[in-house]
PDB file of C-alpha atoms in Angstrom:
ATOM      1  CA  UNK L   1     129.508  -5.452  48.341  1.00 48.00           C
ATOM      2  CA  UNK L   2     129.678  -3.110  45.377  1.00 54.00           C
ATOM      3  CA  UNK L   3     127.037  -3.704  42.699  1.00 64.00           C
ATOM      4  CA  UNK L   4     128.261  -5.524  39.612  1.00 73.00           C
ATOM      5  CA  UNK L   5     128.827  -3.508  36.484  1.00 83.00           C
ATOM      6  CA  UNK L   6     126.002  -3.699  33.949  1.00 91.00           C
ATOM      7  CA  UNK L   7     126.764  -5.782  30.851  1.00 93.00           C
ATOM      8  CA  UNK L   8     127.935  -4.020  27.699  1.00 95.00           C
ATOM      9  CA  UNK L   9     126.171  -5.090  24.512  1.00 96.00           C
ATOM     10  CA  UNK L  10     128.223  -4.469  21.396  1.00 94.00           C
ATOM     11  CA  UNK L  11     127.071  -4.840  17.793  1.00 93.00           C
ATOM     12  CA  UNK L  12     127.911  -8.546  17.587  1.00 94.00           C
ATOM     13  CA  UNK L  13     126.147  -9.376  20.847  1.00 96.00           C
ATOM     14  CA  UNK L  14     123.095  -7.334  19.855  1.00 96.00           C
ATOM     15  CA  UNK L  15     122.852  -9.277  16.599  1.00 95.00           C
ATOM     16  CA  UNK L  16     123.061 -12.558  18.532  1.00 95.00           C
ATOM     17  CA  UNK L  17     120.398 -11.791  21.125  1.00 96.00           C
ATOM     18  CA  UNK L  18     117.940  -9.702  19.115  1.00 97.00           C
ATOM     19  CA  UNK L  19     116.572 -10.916  15.784  1.00 96.00           C
ATOM     20  CA  UNK L  20     115.236  -8.097  13.636  1.00 97.00           C
ATOM     21  CA  UNK L  21     111.756  -9.631  13.823  1.00 97.00           C
ATOM     22  CA  UNK L  22     111.755  -9.244  17.620  1.00 97.00           C
ATOM     23  CA  UNK L  23     112.696  -5.557  17.392  1.00 98.00           C
ATOM     24  CA  UNK L  24     109.999  -4.942  14.771  1.00 98.00           C
ATOM     25  CA  UNK L  25     107.320  -6.683  16.836  1.00 97.00           C
ATOM     26  CA  UNK L  26     108.281  -4.775  19.997  1.00 97.00           C
ATOM     27  CA  UNK L  27     108.085  -1.430  18.213  1.00 97.00           C
ATOM     28  CA  UNK L  28     104.824  -2.367  16.499  1.00 97.00           C
ATOM     29  CA  UNK L  29     103.286  -3.039  19.910  1.00 96.00           C
ATOM     30  CA  UNK L  30     104.716   0.205  21.297  1.00 96.00           C
ATOM     31  CA  UNK L  31     103.411   2.376  18.466  1.00 95.00           C
ATOM     32  CA  UNK L  32      99.983   0.790  18.861  1.00 93.00           C
ATOM     33  CA  UNK L  33      99.781   1.634  22.571  1.00 92.00           C
ATOM     34  CA  UNK L  34     100.839   4.308  25.029  1.00 90.00           C
ATOM     35  CA  UNK L  35     104.251   5.613  24.042  1.00 93.00           C
ATOM     36  CA  UNK L  36     107.023   6.249  26.603  1.00 94.00           C
ATOM     37  CA  UNK L  37     107.838   9.836  27.510  1.00 93.00           C
ATOM     38  CA  UNK L  38     110.538  11.455  25.391  1.00 92.00           C
ATOM     39  CA  UNK L  39     111.331  15.188  25.383  1.00 90.00           C
ATOM     40  CA  UNK L  40     112.849  16.780  22.271  1.00 85.00           C
ATOM     41  CA  UNK L  41     116.433  15.695  21.863  1.00 83.00           C
ATOM     42  CA  UNK L  42     119.276  18.119  22.487  1.00 88.00           C
ATOM     43  CA  UNK L  43     121.073  18.676  19.207  1.00 84.00           C
ATOM     44  CA  UNK L  44     124.464  20.393  19.176  1.00 90.00           C
ATOM     45  CA  UNK L  45     126.742  21.206  16.254  1.00 91.00           C
ATOM     46  CA  UNK L  46     130.239  20.353  17.487  1.00 92.00           C
ATOM     47  CA  UNK L  47     132.181  21.223  14.348  1.00 91.00           C
ATOM     48  CA  UNK L  48     132.737  18.009  12.462  1.00 90.00           C
ATOM     49  CA  UNK L  49     129.263  16.699  13.146  1.00 91.00           C
ATOM     50  CA  UNK L  50     126.503  16.582  15.703  1.00 90.00           C
ATOM     51  CA  UNK L  51     126.183  15.562  19.351  1.00 92.00           C
ATOM     52  CA  UNK L  52     122.740  14.394  20.410  1.00 89.00           C
ATOM     53  CA  UNK L  53     121.320  13.676  23.878  1.00 94.00           C
ATOM     54  CA  UNK L  54     118.149  11.559  23.818  1.00 94.00           C
ATOM     55  CA  UNK L  55     116.384  10.540  27.097  1.00 96.00           C
ATOM     56  CA  UNK L  56     113.147   8.560  27.440  1.00 97.00           C
ATOM     57  CA  UNK L  57     111.250   6.775  30.221  1.00 97.00           C
ATOM     58  CA  UNK L  58     108.123   4.940  31.262  1.00 96.00           C
ATOM     59  CA  UNK L  59     107.092   3.021  34.378  1.00 94.00           C
ATOM     60  CA  UNK L  60     109.356   0.086  33.481  1.00 96.00           C
ATOM     61  CA  UNK L  61     112.613   1.706  32.413  1.00 97.00           C
ATOM     62  CA  UNK L  62     114.489   4.906  31.770  1.00 98.00           C
ATOM     63  CA  UNK L  63     117.215   5.305  29.218  1.00 97.00           C
ATOM     64  CA  UNK L  64     119.446   7.847  27.574  1.00 97.00           C
ATOM     65  CA  UNK L  65     121.471   7.860  24.394  1.00 96.00           C
ATOM     66  CA  UNK L  66     124.588   9.947  23.861  1.00 95.00           C
ATOM     67  CA  UNK L  67     125.387   9.814  20.189  1.00 88.00           C
ATOM     68  CA  UNK L  68     127.510  11.587  17.609  1.00 91.00           C
ATOM     69  CA  UNK L  69     126.926  11.715  13.848  1.00 86.00           C
ATOM     70  CA  UNK L  70     129.911  12.684  11.681  1.00 90.00           C
ATOM     71  CA  UNK L  71     128.901  12.992   7.989  1.00 86.00           C
ATOM     72  CA  UNK L  72     132.511  12.586   6.859  1.00 89.00           C
ATOM     73  CA  UNK L  73     132.951   9.217   8.561  1.00 88.00           C
ATOM     74  CA  UNK L  74     131.590   6.939   5.796  1.00 83.00           C
ATOM     75  CA  UNK L  75     134.202   8.306   3.384  1.00 84.00           C
ATOM     76  CA  UNK L  76     136.837   7.454   6.009  1.00 88.00           C
ATOM     77  CA  UNK L  77     135.564   3.901   6.249  1.00 85.00           C
ATOM     78  CA  UNK L  78     134.052   4.630   9.679  1.00 86.00           C
ATOM     79  CA  UNK L  79     130.460   4.375  10.905  1.00 81.00           C
ATOM     80  CA  UNK L  80     128.379   7.541  10.623  1.00 81.00           C
ATOM     81  CA  UNK L  81     127.201   7.134  14.219  1.00 80.00           C
ATOM     82  CA  UNK L  82     129.130   6.540  17.459  1.00 88.00           C
ATOM     83  CA  UNK L  83     127.779   6.579  20.965  1.00 94.00           C
ATOM     84  CA  UNK L  84     126.550   4.825  24.055  1.00 97.00           C
ATOM     85  CA  UNK L  85     123.099   3.943  25.380  1.00 97.00           C
ATOM     86  CA  UNK L  86     122.358   3.367  29.058  1.00 97.00           C
ATOM     87  CA  UNK L  87     119.217   1.487  30.116  1.00 98.00           C
ATOM     88  CA  UNK L  88     118.058   1.919  33.733  1.00 97.00           C
ATOM     89  CA  UNK L  89     115.552  -0.033  35.811  1.00 96.00           C
ATOM     90  CA  UNK L  90     112.359   1.974  36.243  1.00 95.00           C
ATOM     91  CA  UNK L  91     112.005   1.233  39.984  1.00 94.00           C
ATOM     92  CA  UNK L  92     115.546   1.486  41.330  1.00 95.00           C
ATOM     93  CA  UNK L  93     117.034   3.561  38.477  1.00 95.00           C
ATOM     94  CA  UNK L  94     120.037   1.265  38.644  1.00 95.00           C
ATOM     95  CA  UNK L  95     121.760   0.692  35.280  1.00 96.00           C
ATOM     96  CA  UNK L  96     120.601  -2.523  33.623  1.00 95.00           C
ATOM     97  CA  UNK L  97     122.743  -2.600  30.495  1.00 96.00           C
ATOM     98  CA  UNK L  98     124.961  -0.496  28.260  1.00 97.00           C
ATOM     99  CA  UNK L  99     124.674  -0.661  24.490  1.00 97.00           C
ATOM    100  CA  UNK L 100     126.765   0.363  21.537  1.00 95.00           C
ATOM    101  CA  UNK L 101     124.521   3.235  20.444  1.00 93.00           C
ATOM    102  CA  UNK L 102     125.486   2.926  16.783  1.00 89.00           C
ATOM    103  CA  UNK L 103     124.346  -0.683  16.692  1.00 93.00           C
ATOM    104  CA  UNK L 104     121.181   0.069  18.665  1.00 95.00           C
ATOM    105  CA  UNK L 105     120.371   3.025  16.388  1.00 92.00           C
ATOM    106  CA  UNK L 106     120.849   0.912  13.270  1.00 93.00           C
ATOM    107  CA  UNK L 107     118.460  -1.759  14.532  1.00 96.00           C
ATOM    108  CA  UNK L 108     115.759   0.547  15.882  1.00 96.00           C
ATOM    109  CA  UNK L 109     115.774   2.854  12.834  1.00 96.00           C
ATOM    110  CA  UNK L 110     115.388  -0.045  10.425  1.00 97.00           C
ATOM    111  CA  UNK L 111     112.843  -1.744  12.674  1.00 98.00           C
ATOM    112  CA  UNK L 112     110.714   1.424  12.757  1.00 98.00           C
ATOM    113  CA  UNK L 113     110.842   1.509   8.952  1.00 98.00           C
ATOM    114  CA  UNK L 114     109.761  -2.125   8.975  1.00 98.00           C
ATOM    115  CA  UNK L 115     106.751  -1.296  11.165  1.00 98.00           C
ATOM    116  CA  UNK L 116     105.720   1.379   8.668  1.00 97.00           C
ATOM    117  CA  UNK L 117     106.361  -1.001   5.775  1.00 98.00           C
ATOM    118  CA  UNK L 118     104.304  -3.754   7.412  1.00 97.00           C
ATOM    119  CA  UNK L 119     101.319  -1.389   7.575  1.00 96.00           C
ATOM    120  CA  UNK L 120     101.799   0.532   4.324  1.00 97.00           C
ATOM    121  CA  UNK L 121     103.535  -1.522   1.630  1.00 97.00           C
ATOM    122  CA  UNK L 122     101.494  -3.718  -0.655  1.00 96.00           C
ATOM    123  CA  UNK L 123     101.564  -7.255   0.715  1.00 94.00           C
ATOM    124  CA  UNK L 124     102.840  -8.636  -2.598  1.00 95.00           C
ATOM    125  CA  UNK L 125     105.846  -6.269  -2.680  1.00 97.00           C
ATOM    126  CA  UNK L 126     108.945  -8.160  -3.836  1.00 97.00           C
ATOM    127  CA  UNK L 127     111.254  -5.601  -5.468  1.00 98.00           C
ATOM    128  CA  UNK L 128     113.423  -3.521  -3.110  1.00 98.00           C
ATOM    129  CA  UNK L 129     115.729  -0.624  -4.023  1.00 98.00           C
ATOM    130  CA  UNK L 130     118.144   0.603  -1.345  1.00 98.00           C
ATOM    131  CA  UNK L 131     120.021   3.895  -1.650  1.00 97.00           C
ATOM    132  CA  UNK L 132     123.242   3.698   0.354  1.00 95.00           C
ATOM    133  CA  UNK L 133     125.390   0.759   1.373  1.00 93.00           C
ATOM    134  CA  UNK L 134     126.427   1.569   4.936  1.00 90.00           C
ATOM    135  CA  UNK L 135     125.213   0.352   8.312  1.00 89.00           C
ATOM    136  CA  UNK L 136     121.679   1.685   7.902  1.00 93.00           C
ATOM    137  CA  UNK L 137     121.343   0.246   4.407  1.00 96.00           C
ATOM    138  CA  UNK L 138     122.424  -3.157   5.690  1.00 96.00           C
ATOM    139  CA  UNK L 139     119.983  -2.979   8.618  1.00 96.00           C
ATOM    140  CA  UNK L 140     117.179  -1.930   6.286  1.00 98.00           C
ATOM    141  CA  UNK L 141     117.841  -4.947   4.109  1.00 98.00           C
ATOM    142  CA  UNK L 142     117.346  -7.153   7.178  1.00 97.00           C
ATOM    143  CA  UNK L 143     114.256  -5.199   8.220  1.00 98.00           C
ATOM    144  CA  UNK L 144     112.554  -5.391   4.842  1.00 98.00           C
ATOM    145  CA  UNK L 145     113.247  -9.120   4.651  1.00 98.00           C
ATOM    146  CA  UNK L 146     111.627  -9.456   8.079  1.00 97.00           C
ATOM    147  CA  UNK L 147     108.257  -8.097   6.918  1.00 97.00           C
ATOM    148  CA  UNK L 148     108.076  -8.804   3.164  1.00 98.00           C
ATOM    149  CA  UNK L 149     108.876 -11.637   0.781  1.00 97.00           C
ATOM    150  CA  UNK L 150     111.574  -9.676  -1.049  1.00 98.00           C
ATOM    151  CA  UNK L 151     113.202 -11.545  -3.921  1.00 96.00           C
ATOM    152  CA  UNK L 152     114.834  -8.706  -5.885  1.00 97.00           C
ATOM    153  CA  UNK L 153     117.267  -6.134  -4.379  1.00 98.00           C
ATOM    154  CA  UNK L 154     119.005  -3.248  -6.157  1.00 98.00           C
ATOM    155  CA  UNK L 155     121.685  -1.240  -4.363  1.00 97.00           C
ATOM    156  CA  UNK L 156     122.324   2.363  -5.458  1.00 97.00           C
ATOM    157  CA  UNK L 157     125.500   3.726  -3.908  1.00 94.00           C
ATOM    158  CA  UNK L 158     128.531   5.906  -4.596  1.00 86.00           C
ATOM    159  CA  UNK L 159     130.867   3.411  -2.926  1.00 79.00           C
ATOM    160  CA  UNK L 160     131.337   0.361  -5.127  1.00 81.00           C
ATOM    161  CA  UNK L 161     133.101  -1.726  -2.486  1.00 86.00           C
ATOM    162  CA  UNK L 162     130.383  -1.374   0.131  1.00 90.00           C
ATOM    163  CA  UNK L 163     127.686  -1.769  -2.517  1.00 94.00           C
ATOM    164  CA  UNK L 164     129.250  -5.060  -3.603  1.00 95.00           C
ATOM    165  CA  UNK L 165     129.225  -6.161   0.025  1.00 95.00           C
ATOM    166  CA  UNK L 166     125.532  -5.372   0.444  1.00 97.00           C
ATOM    167  CA  UNK L 167     124.693  -7.143  -2.818  1.00 97.00           C
ATOM    168  CA  UNK L 168     126.578 -10.182  -1.511  1.00 96.00           C
ATOM    169  CA  UNK L 169     124.544 -10.094   1.730  1.00 96.00           C
ATOM    170  CA  UNK L 170     121.287  -9.876  -0.224  1.00 97.00           C
ATOM    171  CA  UNK L 171     122.282 -12.817  -2.393  1.00 97.00           C
ATOM    172  CA  UNK L 172     123.144 -14.759   0.742  1.00 96.00           C
ATOM    173  CA  UNK L 173     119.569 -14.156   1.898  1.00 95.00           C
ATOM    174  CA  UNK L 174     118.287 -15.740  -1.304  1.00 96.00           C
ATOM    175  CA  UNK L 175     117.574 -12.570  -3.279  1.00 97.00           C
ATOM    176  CA  UNK L 176     118.448 -11.728  -6.863  1.00 97.00           C
ATOM    177  CA  UNK L 177     120.635  -8.692  -6.175  1.00 97.00           C
ATOM    178  CA  UNK L 178     122.700  -6.215  -8.195  1.00 97.00           C
ATOM    179  CA  UNK L 179     124.029  -2.670  -8.280  1.00 97.00           C
ATOM    180  CA  UNK L 180     121.911  -0.159 -10.184  1.00 96.00           C
ATOM    181  CA  UNK L 181     121.159   3.513 -10.672  1.00 96.00           C
ATOM    182  CA  UNK L 182     118.472   5.933  -9.455  1.00 96.00           C
ATOM    183  CA  UNK L 183     116.237   5.073 -12.405  1.00 96.00           C
ATOM    184  CA  UNK L 184     115.570   1.645 -10.871  1.00 97.00           C
ATOM    185  CA  UNK L 185     112.932   3.220  -8.587  1.00 97.00           C
ATOM    186  CA  UNK L 186     110.582   2.963 -11.577  1.00 96.00           C
ATOM    187  CA  UNK L 187     110.293  -0.788 -10.943  1.00 96.00           C
ATOM    188  CA  UNK L 188     110.546  -0.744  -7.136  1.00 98.00           C
ATOM    189  CA  UNK L 189     107.788  -1.857  -4.807  1.00 98.00           C
ATOM    190  CA  UNK L 190     109.728  -0.524  -1.811  1.00 98.00           C
ATOM    191  CA  UNK L 191     112.468   2.120  -1.725  1.00 98.00           C
ATOM    192  CA  UNK L 192     114.718   2.750   1.300  1.00 98.00           C
ATOM    193  CA  UNK L 193     116.918   5.859   1.318  1.00 97.00           C
ATOM    194  CA  UNK L 194     119.741   5.438   3.833  1.00 95.00           C
ATOM    195  CA  UNK L 195     122.314   8.067   2.840  1.00 92.00           C
ATOM    196  CA  UNK L 196     123.938  11.291   4.016  1.00 86.00           C
ATOM    197  CA  UNK L 197     122.953  13.070   0.800  1.00 87.00           C
ATOM    198  CA  UNK L 198     121.889  16.700   1.035  1.00 88.00           C
ATOM    199  CA  UNK L 199     120.150  16.628  -2.350  1.00 92.00           C
ATOM    200  CA  UNK L 200     117.311  14.449  -3.724  1.00 94.00           C
ATOM    201  CA  UNK L 201     118.470  11.009  -4.787  1.00 94.00           C
ATOM    202  CA  UNK L 202     115.989  10.351  -7.589  1.00 95.00           C
ATOM    203  CA  UNK L 203     113.229  11.895  -9.679  1.00 95.00           C
ATOM    204  CA  UNK L 204     109.967  11.387  -7.819  1.00 95.00           C
ATOM    205  CA  UNK L 205     108.072  11.287 -11.106  1.00 96.00           C
ATOM    206  CA  UNK L 206     109.669   7.884 -11.723  1.00 97.00           C
ATOM    207  CA  UNK L 207     108.140   6.237  -8.636  1.00 97.00           C
ATOM    208  CA  UNK L 208     105.700   3.568  -9.732  1.00 96.00           C
ATOM    209  CA  UNK L 209     102.099   3.619  -8.574  1.00 97.00           C
ATOM    210  CA  UNK L 210     101.747   1.608  -5.384  1.00 97.00           C
ATOM    211  CA  UNK L 211     105.338   2.109  -4.248  1.00 98.00           C
ATOM    212  CA  UNK L 212     106.278   2.606  -0.618  1.00 98.00           C
ATOM    213  CA  UNK L 213     109.284   4.745   0.397  1.00 98.00           C
ATOM    214  CA  UNK L 214     111.173   4.722   3.704  1.00 98.00           C
ATOM    215  CA  UNK L 215     113.336   7.854   3.988  1.00 96.00           C
ATOM    216  CA  UNK L 216     115.699   7.801   6.979  1.00 95.00           C
ATOM    217  CA  UNK L 217     118.922   9.567   6.033  1.00 88.00           C
ATOM    218  CA  UNK L 218     118.059  13.254   6.454  1.00 79.00           C
ATOM    219  CA  UNK L 219     117.584  14.729   9.910  1.00 74.00           C
ATOM    220  CA  UNK L 220     118.400  18.381   9.142  1.00 76.00           C
ATOM    221  CA  UNK L 221     116.141  21.086   7.761  1.00 75.00           C
ATOM    222  CA  UNK L 222     118.493  21.914   4.889  1.00 77.00           C
ATOM    223  CA  UNK L 223     119.166  18.331   3.729  1.00 83.00           C
ATOM    224  CA  UNK L 224     116.849  15.926   1.929  1.00 91.00           C
ATOM    225  CA  UNK L 225     116.832  12.641   0.063  1.00 93.00           C
ATOM    226  CA  UNK L 226     113.402  13.103  -1.555  1.00 94.00           C
ATOM    227  CA  UNK L 227     112.297  15.790  -3.988  1.00 92.00           C
ATOM    228  CA  UNK L 228     109.031  17.729  -3.904  1.00 93.00           C
ATOM    229  CA  UNK L 229     107.511  15.511  -6.601  1.00 94.00           C
ATOM    230  CA  UNK L 230     107.894  12.421  -4.402  1.00 94.00           C
ATOM    231  CA  UNK L 231     106.071  14.156  -1.565  1.00 92.00           C
ATOM    232  CA  UNK L 232     103.412  15.717  -3.799  1.00 93.00           C
ATOM    233  CA  UNK L 233     102.519  12.317  -5.284  1.00 94.00           C
ATOM    234  CA  UNK L 234     102.443  10.498  -1.946  1.00 94.00           C
ATOM    235  CA  UNK L 235     100.502  10.097   1.260  1.00 93.00           C
ATOM    236  CA  UNK L 236     103.011  10.987   3.971  1.00 94.00           C
ATOM    237  CA  UNK L 237     103.622   9.326   7.333  1.00 95.00           C
ATOM    238  CA  UNK L 238     106.175  10.155  10.054  1.00 94.00           C
ATOM    239  CA  UNK L 239     107.519   8.401  13.132  1.00 93.00           C
ATOM    240  CA  UNK L 240     106.781  11.513  15.222  1.00 88.00           C
ATOM    241  CA  UNK L 241     105.791  15.101  14.517  1.00 86.00           C
ATOM    242  CA  UNK L 242     109.427  16.119  15.033  1.00 86.00           C
ATOM    243  CA  UNK L 243     110.032  14.953  11.461  1.00 83.00           C
ATOM    244  CA  UNK L 244     107.990  17.944  10.290  1.00 82.00           C
ATOM    245  CA  UNK L 245     110.380  20.283  12.093  1.00 85.00           C
ATOM    246  CA  UNK L 246     113.732  18.588  11.606  1.00 82.00           C
ATOM    247  CA  UNK L 247     113.734  17.077   8.126  1.00 85.00           C
ATOM    248  CA  UNK L 248     114.409  18.854   4.860  1.00 82.00           C
ATOM    249  CA  UNK L 249     112.462  16.088   3.130  1.00 89.00           C
ATOM    250  CA  UNK L 250     109.339  17.693   4.592  1.00 89.00           C
ATOM    251  CA  UNK L 251     110.488  21.253   5.273  1.00 86.00           C
ATOM    252  CA  UNK L 252     111.021  22.073   1.602  1.00 88.00           C
ATOM    253  CA  UNK L 253     107.533  20.945   0.472  1.00 85.00           C
ATOM    254  CA  UNK L 254     105.941  22.510   3.570  1.00 87.00           C
ATOM    255  CA  UNK L 255     107.590  25.852   2.819  1.00 85.00           C
ATOM    256  CA  UNK L 256     106.490  25.692  -0.803  1.00 85.00           C
ATOM    257  CA  UNK L 257     102.896  24.820   0.058  1.00 87.00           C
ATOM    258  CA  UNK L 258     103.109  21.411  -1.594  1.00 88.00           C
ATOM    259  CA  UNK L 259     102.475  19.674   1.742  1.00 86.00           C
ATOM    260  CA  UNK L 260     100.302  20.701   4.682  1.00 85.00           C
ATOM    261  CA  UNK L 261     101.134  19.528   8.195  1.00 83.00           C
ATOM    262  CA  UNK L 262      97.554  18.360   8.648  1.00 84.00           C
ATOM    263  CA  UNK L 263      97.987  15.906   5.780  1.00 87.00           C
ATOM    264  CA  UNK L 264     100.720  13.987   7.609  1.00 91.00           C
ATOM    265  CA  UNK L 265      99.924  10.945   9.764  1.00 92.00           C
ATOM    266  CA  UNK L 266     102.077   9.719  12.655  1.00 94.00           C
ATOM    267  CA  UNK L 267     103.060   6.073  12.928  1.00 95.00           C
ATOM    268  CA  UNK L 268     101.279   5.908  16.284  1.00 95.00           C
ATOM    269  CA  UNK L 269      97.993   6.927  14.647  1.00 94.00           C
ATOM    270  CA  UNK L 270      98.583   4.550  11.750  1.00 95.00           C
ATOM    271  CA  UNK L 271      99.233   1.508  13.955  1.00 95.00           C
ATOM    272  CA  UNK L 272      96.616   2.354  16.573  1.00 91.00           C
ATOM    273  CA  UNK L 273      93.847   2.768  14.006  1.00 89.00           C
ATOM    274  CA  UNK L 274      94.978  -0.026  11.695  1.00 83.00           C
ATOM    275  CA  UNK L 275      94.287   2.095   8.623  1.00 81.00           C
ATOM    276  CA  UNK L 276      96.986   1.651   6.000  1.00 84.00           C
ATOM    277  CA  UNK L 277      97.137   2.504   2.321  1.00 87.00           C
ATOM    278  CA  UNK L 278      93.924   3.554   0.615  1.00 89.00           C
ATOM    279  CA  UNK L 279      94.524   1.582  -2.593  1.00 93.00           C
ATOM    280  CA  UNK L 280      97.092  -0.542  -4.401  1.00 94.00           C
ATOM    281  CA  UNK L 281      97.928   2.454  -6.606  1.00 96.00           C
ATOM    282  CA  UNK L 282      98.622   4.857  -3.739  1.00 97.00           C
ATOM    283  CA  UNK L 283     102.243   5.939  -3.194  1.00 97.00           C
ATOM    284  CA  UNK L 284     103.201   6.110   0.479  1.00 97.00           C
ATOM    285  CA  UNK L 285     106.207   7.829   2.056  1.00 97.00           C
ATOM    286  CA  UNK L 286     107.406   7.176   5.593  1.00 97.00           C
ATOM    287  CA  UNK L 287     109.831   9.764   6.938  1.00 95.00           C
ATOM    288  CA  UNK L 288     111.633   9.167  10.227  1.00 94.00           C
ATOM    289  CA  UNK L 289     114.160  11.231  12.146  1.00 90.00           C
ATOM    290  CA  UNK L 290     114.319   8.967  15.177  1.00 89.00           C
ATOM    291  CA  UNK L 291     112.900   9.308  18.669  1.00 92.00           C
ATOM    292  CA  UNK L 292     114.330   8.403  22.050  1.00 94.00           C
ATOM    293  CA  UNK L 293     111.411   6.148  22.995  1.00 96.00           C
ATOM    294  CA  UNK L 294     112.247   3.924  20.017  1.00 97.00           C
ATOM    295  CA  UNK L 295     115.692   3.274  21.488  1.00 96.00           C
ATOM    296  CA  UNK L 296     114.148   2.571  24.884  1.00 97.00           C
ATOM    297  CA  UNK L 297     111.762  -0.038  23.463  1.00 97.00           C
ATOM    298  CA  UNK L 298     114.476  -1.874  21.550  1.00 98.00           C
ATOM    299  CA  UNK L 299     117.029  -1.668  24.380  1.00 98.00           C
ATOM    300  CA  UNK L 300     114.468  -3.114  26.815  1.00 97.00           C
ATOM    301  CA  UNK L 301     113.580  -6.113  24.680  1.00 97.00           C
ATOM    302  CA  UNK L 302     117.268  -6.736  24.028  1.00 97.00           C
ATOM    303  CA  UNK L 303     118.067  -6.599  27.762  1.00 97.00           C
ATOM    304  CA  UNK L 304     115.202  -8.973  28.527  1.00 96.00           C
ATOM    305  CA  UNK L 305     116.502 -11.466  25.986  1.00 95.00           C
ATOM    306  CA  UNK L 306     120.029 -11.058  27.343  1.00 93.00           C
ATOM    307  CA  UNK L 307     118.867 -11.884  30.875  1.00 89.00           C
ATOM    308  CA  UNK L 308     117.195 -15.071  29.650  1.00 83.00           C
ATOM    309  CA  UNK L 309     120.381 -16.435  28.091  1.00 76.00           C
TER     310      UNK L 309
END
């Protein structure tokens, strides 16, 4: 008898089986322990965007993500990211499940930001500013609500229709929400930048003391969402050291001598040591570019929950 085809988990199914809190907790445990193996991702420019190949494995599972990122897609009303993720059993290497990679990426990226936020943001943080209104912005709203008692949300976005939609979602979650401009970072406890911008989104001098920033949009050396002032004023954390090599958010200040690589702390070191912010006045920045082991962790917990249904 031929083996049955592995189940395909689309965005709707992933949302049903995997609450954001479960993804955050799984990644928190992973970053505090021994991380799965994950070589540098293959990154190819294919003309209208990028094609990425991202494998990872440990003794329990192996997995690989094939994903494309087309910067022009949001303006077409399409998701930035398309792709597929395949999770394999670690013993037999038989496929366990297939995932919509865009949905998986949205959840794991926001959940990683939530892990950083859990360890770095002030516990009484209530005011959230989100730059962007696409899939990642929506996932980051869910992620921040999973780890903080957010009651005020401001959306800063070029697209009014999508911004209105995200404001509506925030209000549905019980938050006072509205559309605003970049200057609203001056009152923000937490800032999430979830855009495809190639230039800084706001003046870092306006960040309030004690703010925490999650920057996730830039993954190229010549593109950034944060200016040098934001980095100069902050203590900087990254999901992995690849962020130092791949992100313009850090490359620009590194090249200008504003930031030294030795000043940057990985999320693994942060979670493993349990040492967060030094004071309530300290500004913290978390920069992520994504890592294949993050997908593996989230795909595994999702597959386990799927099997229990």
